[in-house]
JSON list of C-alpha atoms in Angstrom, two decimals:
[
{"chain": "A", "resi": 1, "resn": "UNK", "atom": "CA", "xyz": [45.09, 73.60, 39.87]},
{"chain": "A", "resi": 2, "resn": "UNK", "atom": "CA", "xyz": [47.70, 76.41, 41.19]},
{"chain": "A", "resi": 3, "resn": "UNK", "atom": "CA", "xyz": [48.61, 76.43, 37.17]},
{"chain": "A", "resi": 4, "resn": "UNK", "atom": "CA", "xyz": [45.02, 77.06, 35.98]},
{"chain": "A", "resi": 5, "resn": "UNK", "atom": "CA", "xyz": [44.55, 79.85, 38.52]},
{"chain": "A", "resi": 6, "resn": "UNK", "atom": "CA", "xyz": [47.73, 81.61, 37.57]},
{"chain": "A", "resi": 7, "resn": "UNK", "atom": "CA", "xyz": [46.48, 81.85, 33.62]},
{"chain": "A", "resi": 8, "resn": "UNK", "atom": "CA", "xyz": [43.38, 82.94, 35.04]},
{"chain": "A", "resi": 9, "resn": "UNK", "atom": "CA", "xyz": [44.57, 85.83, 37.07]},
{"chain": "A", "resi": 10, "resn": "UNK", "atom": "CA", "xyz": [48.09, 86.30, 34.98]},
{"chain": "A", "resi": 11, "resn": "UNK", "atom": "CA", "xyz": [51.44, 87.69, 36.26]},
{"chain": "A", "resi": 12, "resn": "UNK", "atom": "CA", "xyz": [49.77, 91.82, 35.48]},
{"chain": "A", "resi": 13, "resn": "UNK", "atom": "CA", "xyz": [46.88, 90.99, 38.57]},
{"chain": "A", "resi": 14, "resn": "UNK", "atom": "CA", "xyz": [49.54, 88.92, 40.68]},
{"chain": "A", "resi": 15, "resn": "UNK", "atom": "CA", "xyz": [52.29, 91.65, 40.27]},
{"chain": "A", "resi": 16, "resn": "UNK", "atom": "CA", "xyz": [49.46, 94.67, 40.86]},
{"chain": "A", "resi": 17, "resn": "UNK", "atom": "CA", "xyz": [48.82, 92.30, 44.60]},
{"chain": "A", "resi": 18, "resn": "UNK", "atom": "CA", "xyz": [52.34, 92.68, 45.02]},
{"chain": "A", "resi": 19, "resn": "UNK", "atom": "CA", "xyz": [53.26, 95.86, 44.58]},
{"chain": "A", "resi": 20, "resn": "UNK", "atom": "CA", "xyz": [49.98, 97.01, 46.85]},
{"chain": "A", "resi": 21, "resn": "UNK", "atom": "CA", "xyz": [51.73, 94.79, 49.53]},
{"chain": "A", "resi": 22, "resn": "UNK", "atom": "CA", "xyz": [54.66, 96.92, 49.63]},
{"chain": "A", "resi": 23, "resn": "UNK", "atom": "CA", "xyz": [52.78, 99.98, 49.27]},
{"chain": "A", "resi": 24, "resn": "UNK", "atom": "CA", "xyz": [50.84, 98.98, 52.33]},
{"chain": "A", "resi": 25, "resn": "UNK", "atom": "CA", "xyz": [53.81, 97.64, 54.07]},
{"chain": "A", "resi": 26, "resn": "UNK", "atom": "CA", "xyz": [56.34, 100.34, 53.57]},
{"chain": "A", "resi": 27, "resn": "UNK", "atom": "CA", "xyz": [53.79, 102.96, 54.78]},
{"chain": "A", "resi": 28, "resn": "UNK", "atom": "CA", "xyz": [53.77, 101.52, 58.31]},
{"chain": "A", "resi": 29, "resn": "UNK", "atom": "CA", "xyz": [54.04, 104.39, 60.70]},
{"chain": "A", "resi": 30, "resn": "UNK", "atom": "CA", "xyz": [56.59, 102.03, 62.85]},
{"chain": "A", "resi": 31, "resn": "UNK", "atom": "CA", "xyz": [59.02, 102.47, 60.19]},
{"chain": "A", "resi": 32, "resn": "UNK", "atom": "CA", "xyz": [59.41, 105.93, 60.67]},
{"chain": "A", "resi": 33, "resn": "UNK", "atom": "CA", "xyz": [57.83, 106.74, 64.04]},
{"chain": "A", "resi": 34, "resn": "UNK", "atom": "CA", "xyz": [60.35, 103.89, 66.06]},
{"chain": "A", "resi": 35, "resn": "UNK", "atom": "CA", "xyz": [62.87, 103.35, 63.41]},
{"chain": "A", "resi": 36, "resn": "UNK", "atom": "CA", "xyz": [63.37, 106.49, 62.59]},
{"chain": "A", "resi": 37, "resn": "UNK", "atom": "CA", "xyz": [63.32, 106.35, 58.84]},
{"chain": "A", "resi": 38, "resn": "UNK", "atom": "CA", "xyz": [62.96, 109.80, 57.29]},
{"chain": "A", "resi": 39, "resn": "UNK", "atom": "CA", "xyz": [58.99, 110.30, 56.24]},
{"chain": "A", "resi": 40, "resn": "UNK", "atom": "CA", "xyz": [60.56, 112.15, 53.21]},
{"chain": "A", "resi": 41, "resn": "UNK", "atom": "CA", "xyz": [60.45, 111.80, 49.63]},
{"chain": "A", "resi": 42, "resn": "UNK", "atom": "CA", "xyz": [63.82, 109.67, 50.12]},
{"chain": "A", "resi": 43, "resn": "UNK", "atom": "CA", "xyz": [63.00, 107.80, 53.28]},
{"chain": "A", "resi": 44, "resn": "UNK", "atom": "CA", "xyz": [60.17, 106.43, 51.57]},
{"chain": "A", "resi": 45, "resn": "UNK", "atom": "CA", "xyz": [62.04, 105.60, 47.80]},
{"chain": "A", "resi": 46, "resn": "UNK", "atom": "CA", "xyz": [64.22, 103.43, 50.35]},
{"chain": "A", "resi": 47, "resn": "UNK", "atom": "CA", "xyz": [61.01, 101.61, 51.87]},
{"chain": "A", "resi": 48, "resn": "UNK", "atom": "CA", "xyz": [59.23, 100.90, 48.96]},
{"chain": "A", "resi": 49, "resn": "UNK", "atom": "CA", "xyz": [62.72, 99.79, 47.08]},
{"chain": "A", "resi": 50, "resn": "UNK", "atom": "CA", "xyz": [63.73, 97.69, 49.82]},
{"chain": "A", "resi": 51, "resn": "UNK", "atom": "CA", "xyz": [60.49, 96.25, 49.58]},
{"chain": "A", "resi": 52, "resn": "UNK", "atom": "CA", "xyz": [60.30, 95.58, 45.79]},
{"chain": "A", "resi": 53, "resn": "UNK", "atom": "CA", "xyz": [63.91, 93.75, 46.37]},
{"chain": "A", "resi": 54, "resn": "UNK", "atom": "CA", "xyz": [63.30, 91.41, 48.69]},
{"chain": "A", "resi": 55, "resn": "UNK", "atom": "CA", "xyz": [60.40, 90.25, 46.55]},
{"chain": "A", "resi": 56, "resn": "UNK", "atom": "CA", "xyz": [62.22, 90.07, 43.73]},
{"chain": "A", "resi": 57, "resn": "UNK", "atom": "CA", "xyz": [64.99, 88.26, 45.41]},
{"chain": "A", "resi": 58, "resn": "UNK", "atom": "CA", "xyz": [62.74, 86.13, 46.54]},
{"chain": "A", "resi": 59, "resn": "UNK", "atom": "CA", "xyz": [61.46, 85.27, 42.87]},
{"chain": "A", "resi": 60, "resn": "UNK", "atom": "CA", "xyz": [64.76, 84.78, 41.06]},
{"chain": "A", "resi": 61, "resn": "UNK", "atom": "CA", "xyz": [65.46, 81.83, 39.56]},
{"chain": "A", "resi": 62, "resn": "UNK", "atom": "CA", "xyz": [62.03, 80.29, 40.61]},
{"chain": "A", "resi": 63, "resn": "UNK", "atom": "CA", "xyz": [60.53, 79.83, 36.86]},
{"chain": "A", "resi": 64, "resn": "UNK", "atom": "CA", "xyz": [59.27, 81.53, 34.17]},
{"chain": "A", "resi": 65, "resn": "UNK", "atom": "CA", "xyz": [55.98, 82.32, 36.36]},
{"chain": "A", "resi": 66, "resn": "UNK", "atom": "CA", "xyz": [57.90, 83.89, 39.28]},
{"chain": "A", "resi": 67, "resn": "UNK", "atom": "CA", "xyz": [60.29, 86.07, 36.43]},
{"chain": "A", "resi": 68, "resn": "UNK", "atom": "CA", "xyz": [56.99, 87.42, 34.59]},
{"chain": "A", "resi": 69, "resn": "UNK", "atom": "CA", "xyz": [55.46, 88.35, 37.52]},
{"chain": "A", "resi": 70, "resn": "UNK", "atom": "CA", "xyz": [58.66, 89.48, 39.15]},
{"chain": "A", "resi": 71, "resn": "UNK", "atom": "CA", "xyz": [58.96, 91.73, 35.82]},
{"chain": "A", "resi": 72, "resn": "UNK", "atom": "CA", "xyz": [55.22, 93.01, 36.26]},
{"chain": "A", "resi": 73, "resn": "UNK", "atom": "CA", "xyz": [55.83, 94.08, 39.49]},
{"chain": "A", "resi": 74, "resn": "UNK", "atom": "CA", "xyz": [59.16, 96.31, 38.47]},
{"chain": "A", "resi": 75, "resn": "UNK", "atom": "CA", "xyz": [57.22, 97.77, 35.76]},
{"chain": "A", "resi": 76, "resn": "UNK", "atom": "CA", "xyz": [54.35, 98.72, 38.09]},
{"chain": "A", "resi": 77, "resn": "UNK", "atom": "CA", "xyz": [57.36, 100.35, 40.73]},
{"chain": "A", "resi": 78, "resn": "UNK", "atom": "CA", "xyz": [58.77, 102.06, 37.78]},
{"chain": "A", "resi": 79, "resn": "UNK", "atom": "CA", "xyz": [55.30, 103.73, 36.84]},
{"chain": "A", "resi": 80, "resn": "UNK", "atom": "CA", "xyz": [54.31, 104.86, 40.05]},
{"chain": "A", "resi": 81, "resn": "UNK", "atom": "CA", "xyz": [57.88, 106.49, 40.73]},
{"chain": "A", "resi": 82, "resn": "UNK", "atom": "CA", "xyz": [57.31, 108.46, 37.21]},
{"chain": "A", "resi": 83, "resn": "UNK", "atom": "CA", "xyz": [53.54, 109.52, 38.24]},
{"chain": "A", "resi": 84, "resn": "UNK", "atom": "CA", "xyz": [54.45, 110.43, 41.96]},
{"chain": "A", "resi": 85, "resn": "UNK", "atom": "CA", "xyz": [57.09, 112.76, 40.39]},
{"chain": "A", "resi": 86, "resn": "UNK", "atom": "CA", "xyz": [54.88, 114.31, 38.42]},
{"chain": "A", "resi": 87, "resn": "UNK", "atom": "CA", "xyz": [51.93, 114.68, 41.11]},
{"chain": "A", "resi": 88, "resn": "UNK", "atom": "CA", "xyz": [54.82, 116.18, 43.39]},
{"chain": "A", "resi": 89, "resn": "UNK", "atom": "CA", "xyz": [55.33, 118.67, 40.38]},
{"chain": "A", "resi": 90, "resn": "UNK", "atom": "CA", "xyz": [58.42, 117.28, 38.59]},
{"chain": "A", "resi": 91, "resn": "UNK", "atom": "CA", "xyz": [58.08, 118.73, 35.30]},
{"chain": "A", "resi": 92, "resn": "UNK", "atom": "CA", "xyz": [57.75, 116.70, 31.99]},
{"chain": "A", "resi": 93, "resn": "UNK", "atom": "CA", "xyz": [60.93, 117.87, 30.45]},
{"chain": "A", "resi": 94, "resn": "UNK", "atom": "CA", "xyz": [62.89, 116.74, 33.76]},
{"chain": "A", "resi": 95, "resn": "UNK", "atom": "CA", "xyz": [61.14, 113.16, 34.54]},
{"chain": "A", "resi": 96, "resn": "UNK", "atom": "CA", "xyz": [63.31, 111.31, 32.44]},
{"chain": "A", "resi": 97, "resn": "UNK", "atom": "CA", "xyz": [66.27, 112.46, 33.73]},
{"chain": "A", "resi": 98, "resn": "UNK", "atom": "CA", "xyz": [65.16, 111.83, 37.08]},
{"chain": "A", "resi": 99, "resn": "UNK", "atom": "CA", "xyz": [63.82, 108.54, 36.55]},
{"chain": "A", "resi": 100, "resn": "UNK", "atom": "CA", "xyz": [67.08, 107.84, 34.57]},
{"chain": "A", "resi": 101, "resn": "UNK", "atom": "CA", "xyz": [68.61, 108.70, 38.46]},
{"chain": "A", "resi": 102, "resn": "UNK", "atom": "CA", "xyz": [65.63, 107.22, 40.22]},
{"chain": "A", "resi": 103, "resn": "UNK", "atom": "CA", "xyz": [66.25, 103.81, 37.92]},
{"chain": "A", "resi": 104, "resn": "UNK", "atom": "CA", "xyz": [70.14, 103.97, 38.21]},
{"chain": "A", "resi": 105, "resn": "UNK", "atom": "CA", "xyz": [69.21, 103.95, 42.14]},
{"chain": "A", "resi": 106, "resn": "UNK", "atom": "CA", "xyz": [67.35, 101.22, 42.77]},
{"chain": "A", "resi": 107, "resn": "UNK", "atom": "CA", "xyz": [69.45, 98.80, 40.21]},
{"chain": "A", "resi": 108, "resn": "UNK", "atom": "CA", "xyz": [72.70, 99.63, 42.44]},
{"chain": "A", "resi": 109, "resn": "UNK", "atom": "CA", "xyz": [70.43, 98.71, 45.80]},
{"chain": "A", "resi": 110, "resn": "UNK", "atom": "CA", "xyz": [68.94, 95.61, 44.48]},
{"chain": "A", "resi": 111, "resn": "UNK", "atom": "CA", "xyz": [72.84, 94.72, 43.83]},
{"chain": "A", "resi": 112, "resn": "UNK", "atom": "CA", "xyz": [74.20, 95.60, 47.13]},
{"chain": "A", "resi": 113, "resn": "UNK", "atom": "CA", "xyz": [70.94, 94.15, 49.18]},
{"chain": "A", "resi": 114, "resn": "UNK", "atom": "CA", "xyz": [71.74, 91.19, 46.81]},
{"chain": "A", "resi": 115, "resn": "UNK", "atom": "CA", "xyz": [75.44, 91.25, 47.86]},
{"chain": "A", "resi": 116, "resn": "UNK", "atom": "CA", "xyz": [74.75, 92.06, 51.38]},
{"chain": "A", "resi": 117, "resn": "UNK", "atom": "CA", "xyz": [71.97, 89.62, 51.98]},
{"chain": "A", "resi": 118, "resn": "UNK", "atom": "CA", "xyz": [74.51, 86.17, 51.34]},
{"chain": "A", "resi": 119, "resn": "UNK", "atom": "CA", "xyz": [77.36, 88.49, 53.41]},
{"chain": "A", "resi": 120, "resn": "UNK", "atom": "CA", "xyz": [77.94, 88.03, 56.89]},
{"chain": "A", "resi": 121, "resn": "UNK", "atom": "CA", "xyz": [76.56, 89.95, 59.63]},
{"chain": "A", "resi": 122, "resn": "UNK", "atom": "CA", "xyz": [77.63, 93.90, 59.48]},
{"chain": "A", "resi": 123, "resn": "UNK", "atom": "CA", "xyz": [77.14, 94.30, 55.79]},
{"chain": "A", "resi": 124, "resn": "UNK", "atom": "CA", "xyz": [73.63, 94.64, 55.63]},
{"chain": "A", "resi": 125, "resn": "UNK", "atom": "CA", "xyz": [73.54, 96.87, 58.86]},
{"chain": "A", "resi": 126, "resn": "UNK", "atom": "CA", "xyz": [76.67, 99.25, 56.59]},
{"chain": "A", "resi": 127, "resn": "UNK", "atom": "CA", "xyz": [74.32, 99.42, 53.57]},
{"chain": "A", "resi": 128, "resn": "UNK", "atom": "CA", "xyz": [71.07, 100.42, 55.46]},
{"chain": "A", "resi": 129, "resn": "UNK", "atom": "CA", "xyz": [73.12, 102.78, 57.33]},
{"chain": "A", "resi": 130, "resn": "UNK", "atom": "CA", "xyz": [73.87, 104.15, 54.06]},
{"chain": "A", "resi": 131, "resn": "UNK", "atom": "CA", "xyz": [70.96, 104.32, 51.81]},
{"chain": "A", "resi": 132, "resn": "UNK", "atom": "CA", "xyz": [68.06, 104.50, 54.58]},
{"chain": "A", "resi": 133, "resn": "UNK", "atom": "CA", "xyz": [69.57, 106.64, 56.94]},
{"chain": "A", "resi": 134, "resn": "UNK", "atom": "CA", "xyz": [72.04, 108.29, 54.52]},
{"chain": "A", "resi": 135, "resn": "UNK", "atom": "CA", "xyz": [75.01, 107.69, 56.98]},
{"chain": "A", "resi": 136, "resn": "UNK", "atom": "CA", "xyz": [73.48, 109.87, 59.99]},
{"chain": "A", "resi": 137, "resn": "UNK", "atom": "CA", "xyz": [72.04, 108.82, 63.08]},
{"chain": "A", "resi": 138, "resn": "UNK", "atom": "CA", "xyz": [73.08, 106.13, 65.03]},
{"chain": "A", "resi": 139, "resn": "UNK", "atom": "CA", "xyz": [73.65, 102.27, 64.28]},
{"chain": "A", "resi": 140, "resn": "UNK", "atom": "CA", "xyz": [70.92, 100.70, 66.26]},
{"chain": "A", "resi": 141, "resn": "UNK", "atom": "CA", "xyz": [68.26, 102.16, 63.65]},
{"chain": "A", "resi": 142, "resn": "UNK", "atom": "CA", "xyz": [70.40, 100.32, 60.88]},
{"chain": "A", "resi": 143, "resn": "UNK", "atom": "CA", "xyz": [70.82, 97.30, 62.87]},
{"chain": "A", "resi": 144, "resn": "UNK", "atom": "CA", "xyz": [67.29, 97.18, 63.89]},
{"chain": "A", "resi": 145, "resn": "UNK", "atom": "CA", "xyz": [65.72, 97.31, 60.28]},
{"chain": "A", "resi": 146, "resn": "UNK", "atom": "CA", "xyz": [68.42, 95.32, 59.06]},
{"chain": "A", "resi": 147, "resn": "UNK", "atom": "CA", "xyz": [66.83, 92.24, 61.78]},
{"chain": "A", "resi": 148, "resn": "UNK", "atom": "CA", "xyz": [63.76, 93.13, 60.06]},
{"chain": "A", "resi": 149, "resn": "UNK", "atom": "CA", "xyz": [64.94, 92.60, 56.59]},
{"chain": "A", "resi": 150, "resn": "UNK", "atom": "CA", "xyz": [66.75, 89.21, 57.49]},
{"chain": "A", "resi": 151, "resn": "UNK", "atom": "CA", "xyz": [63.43, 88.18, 58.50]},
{"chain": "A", "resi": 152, "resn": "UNK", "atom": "CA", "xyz": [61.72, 89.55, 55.63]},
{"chain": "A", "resi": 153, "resn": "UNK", "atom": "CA", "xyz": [64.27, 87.10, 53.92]},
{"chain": "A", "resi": 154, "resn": "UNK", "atom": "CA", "xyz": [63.77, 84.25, 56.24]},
{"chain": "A", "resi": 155, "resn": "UNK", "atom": "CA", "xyz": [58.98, 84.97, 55.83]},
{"chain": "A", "resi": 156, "resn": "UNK", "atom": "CA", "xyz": [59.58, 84.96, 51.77]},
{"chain": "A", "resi": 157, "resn": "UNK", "atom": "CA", "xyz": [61.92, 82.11, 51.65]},
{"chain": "A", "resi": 158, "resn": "UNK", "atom": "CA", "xyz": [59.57, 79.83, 53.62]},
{"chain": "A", "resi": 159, "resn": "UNK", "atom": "CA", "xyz": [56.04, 81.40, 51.95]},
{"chain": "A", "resi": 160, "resn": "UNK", "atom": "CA", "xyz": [55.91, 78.02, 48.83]},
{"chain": "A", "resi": 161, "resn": "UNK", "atom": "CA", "xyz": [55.97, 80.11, 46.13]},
{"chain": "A", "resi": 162, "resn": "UNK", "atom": "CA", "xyz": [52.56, 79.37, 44.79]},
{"chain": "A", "resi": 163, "resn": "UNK", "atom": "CA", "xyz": [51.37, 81.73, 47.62]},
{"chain": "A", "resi": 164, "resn": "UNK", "atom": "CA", "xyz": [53.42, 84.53, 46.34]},
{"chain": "A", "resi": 165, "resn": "UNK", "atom": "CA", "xyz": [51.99, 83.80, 42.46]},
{"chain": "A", "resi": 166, "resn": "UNK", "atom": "CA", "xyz": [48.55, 84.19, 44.25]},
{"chain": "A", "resi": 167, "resn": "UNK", "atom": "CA", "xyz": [49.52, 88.09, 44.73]},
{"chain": "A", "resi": 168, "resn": "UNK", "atom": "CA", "xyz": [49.52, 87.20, 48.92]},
{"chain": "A", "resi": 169, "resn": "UNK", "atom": "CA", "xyz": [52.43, 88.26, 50.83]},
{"chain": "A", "resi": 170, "resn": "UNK", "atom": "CA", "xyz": [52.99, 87.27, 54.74]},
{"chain": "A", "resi": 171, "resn": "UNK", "atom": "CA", "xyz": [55.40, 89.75, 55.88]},
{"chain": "A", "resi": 172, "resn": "UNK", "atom": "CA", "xyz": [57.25, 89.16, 59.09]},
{"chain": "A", "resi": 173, "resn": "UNK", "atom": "CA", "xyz": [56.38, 91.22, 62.21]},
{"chain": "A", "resi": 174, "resn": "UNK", "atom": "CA", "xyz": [57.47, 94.91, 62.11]},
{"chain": "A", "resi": 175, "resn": "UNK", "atom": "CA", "xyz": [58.70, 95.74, 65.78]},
{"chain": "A", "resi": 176, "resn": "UNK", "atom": "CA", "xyz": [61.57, 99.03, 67.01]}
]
């Protein structure tokens, strides 16, 4: 049955869910009222990346269903970074470079959350610190979203995957 209604709704609707997940998800007001994350063109890139990783973390290596859909929803990332640069003003001539930047990015995060994500404790706090708070403020931000993303890890790894090719995503509870 789960088969049938994956053909039906195909990785393109399942990836669209997805990605409106972590739309909705990075734009909680907790993540930048209590944890302080800058409510900046930047601070948000990191949300939404973050976001887009740990799904596709969670979809590596689970079949060719998870891979297609986990493709899907890095195409649909990819697009909406190149039209929010335009609607921002970003003129044609200089998207691609940026998006070569923007691209270059988020493939060197997805590495190092990869990385940081089977390291012990203190590596995932260092690379948050990092990239989300660009190396300023203090460590309990890091440490606190970096809880939130081990249980963002711990939610997606016990969601069965056939929940996740539905396009539904449980994400854990977002608390300072």
């Amino acid at each position: 049955m789960f088969q049938s209604l994956f053909r039906q709704r195909g990785p393109k609707i399942v990836g669209r869910q997805l990605y409106e997940s972590v739309v909705e998800r990075a734009r909680q007001p907790l993540f930048y009222t209590e944890l302080a994350v800058s409510d900046s063109v930047e601070g948000r890139f990191e949300l939404y990346s973050l976001h887009v990783i740990l799904l596709l973390h969670r979809l590596k290596g689970q079949g060719p269903q998870a891979a297609d859909t986990a493709q899907v929803l890095f195409d649909i990332f990819i697009g909406q970074l190149d039209h929010a640069l335009r609607e921002i003003g970003v003129g044609d001539l200089s998207v691609a470079k940026k998006m070569r930047k923007l691209g270059e990015a988020f493939y060197g995060r997805a590495k190092h959350y990869d990385a940081a994500l089977d390291a012990p404790d203190g590596e995932l706090e260092a690379l948050i610190g990092r990239t989300v708070f660009e190396g300023a403020g203090e460590a309990g931000r890091a440490q606190a979203l970096a809880a939130y993303v081990r249980r963002g890890v711990a939610a997606l790894a016990a969601e069965p995957l056939e929940t996740l090719l539905e396009g539904r995503v449980d994400w854990p509870e977002l608390t300072a």
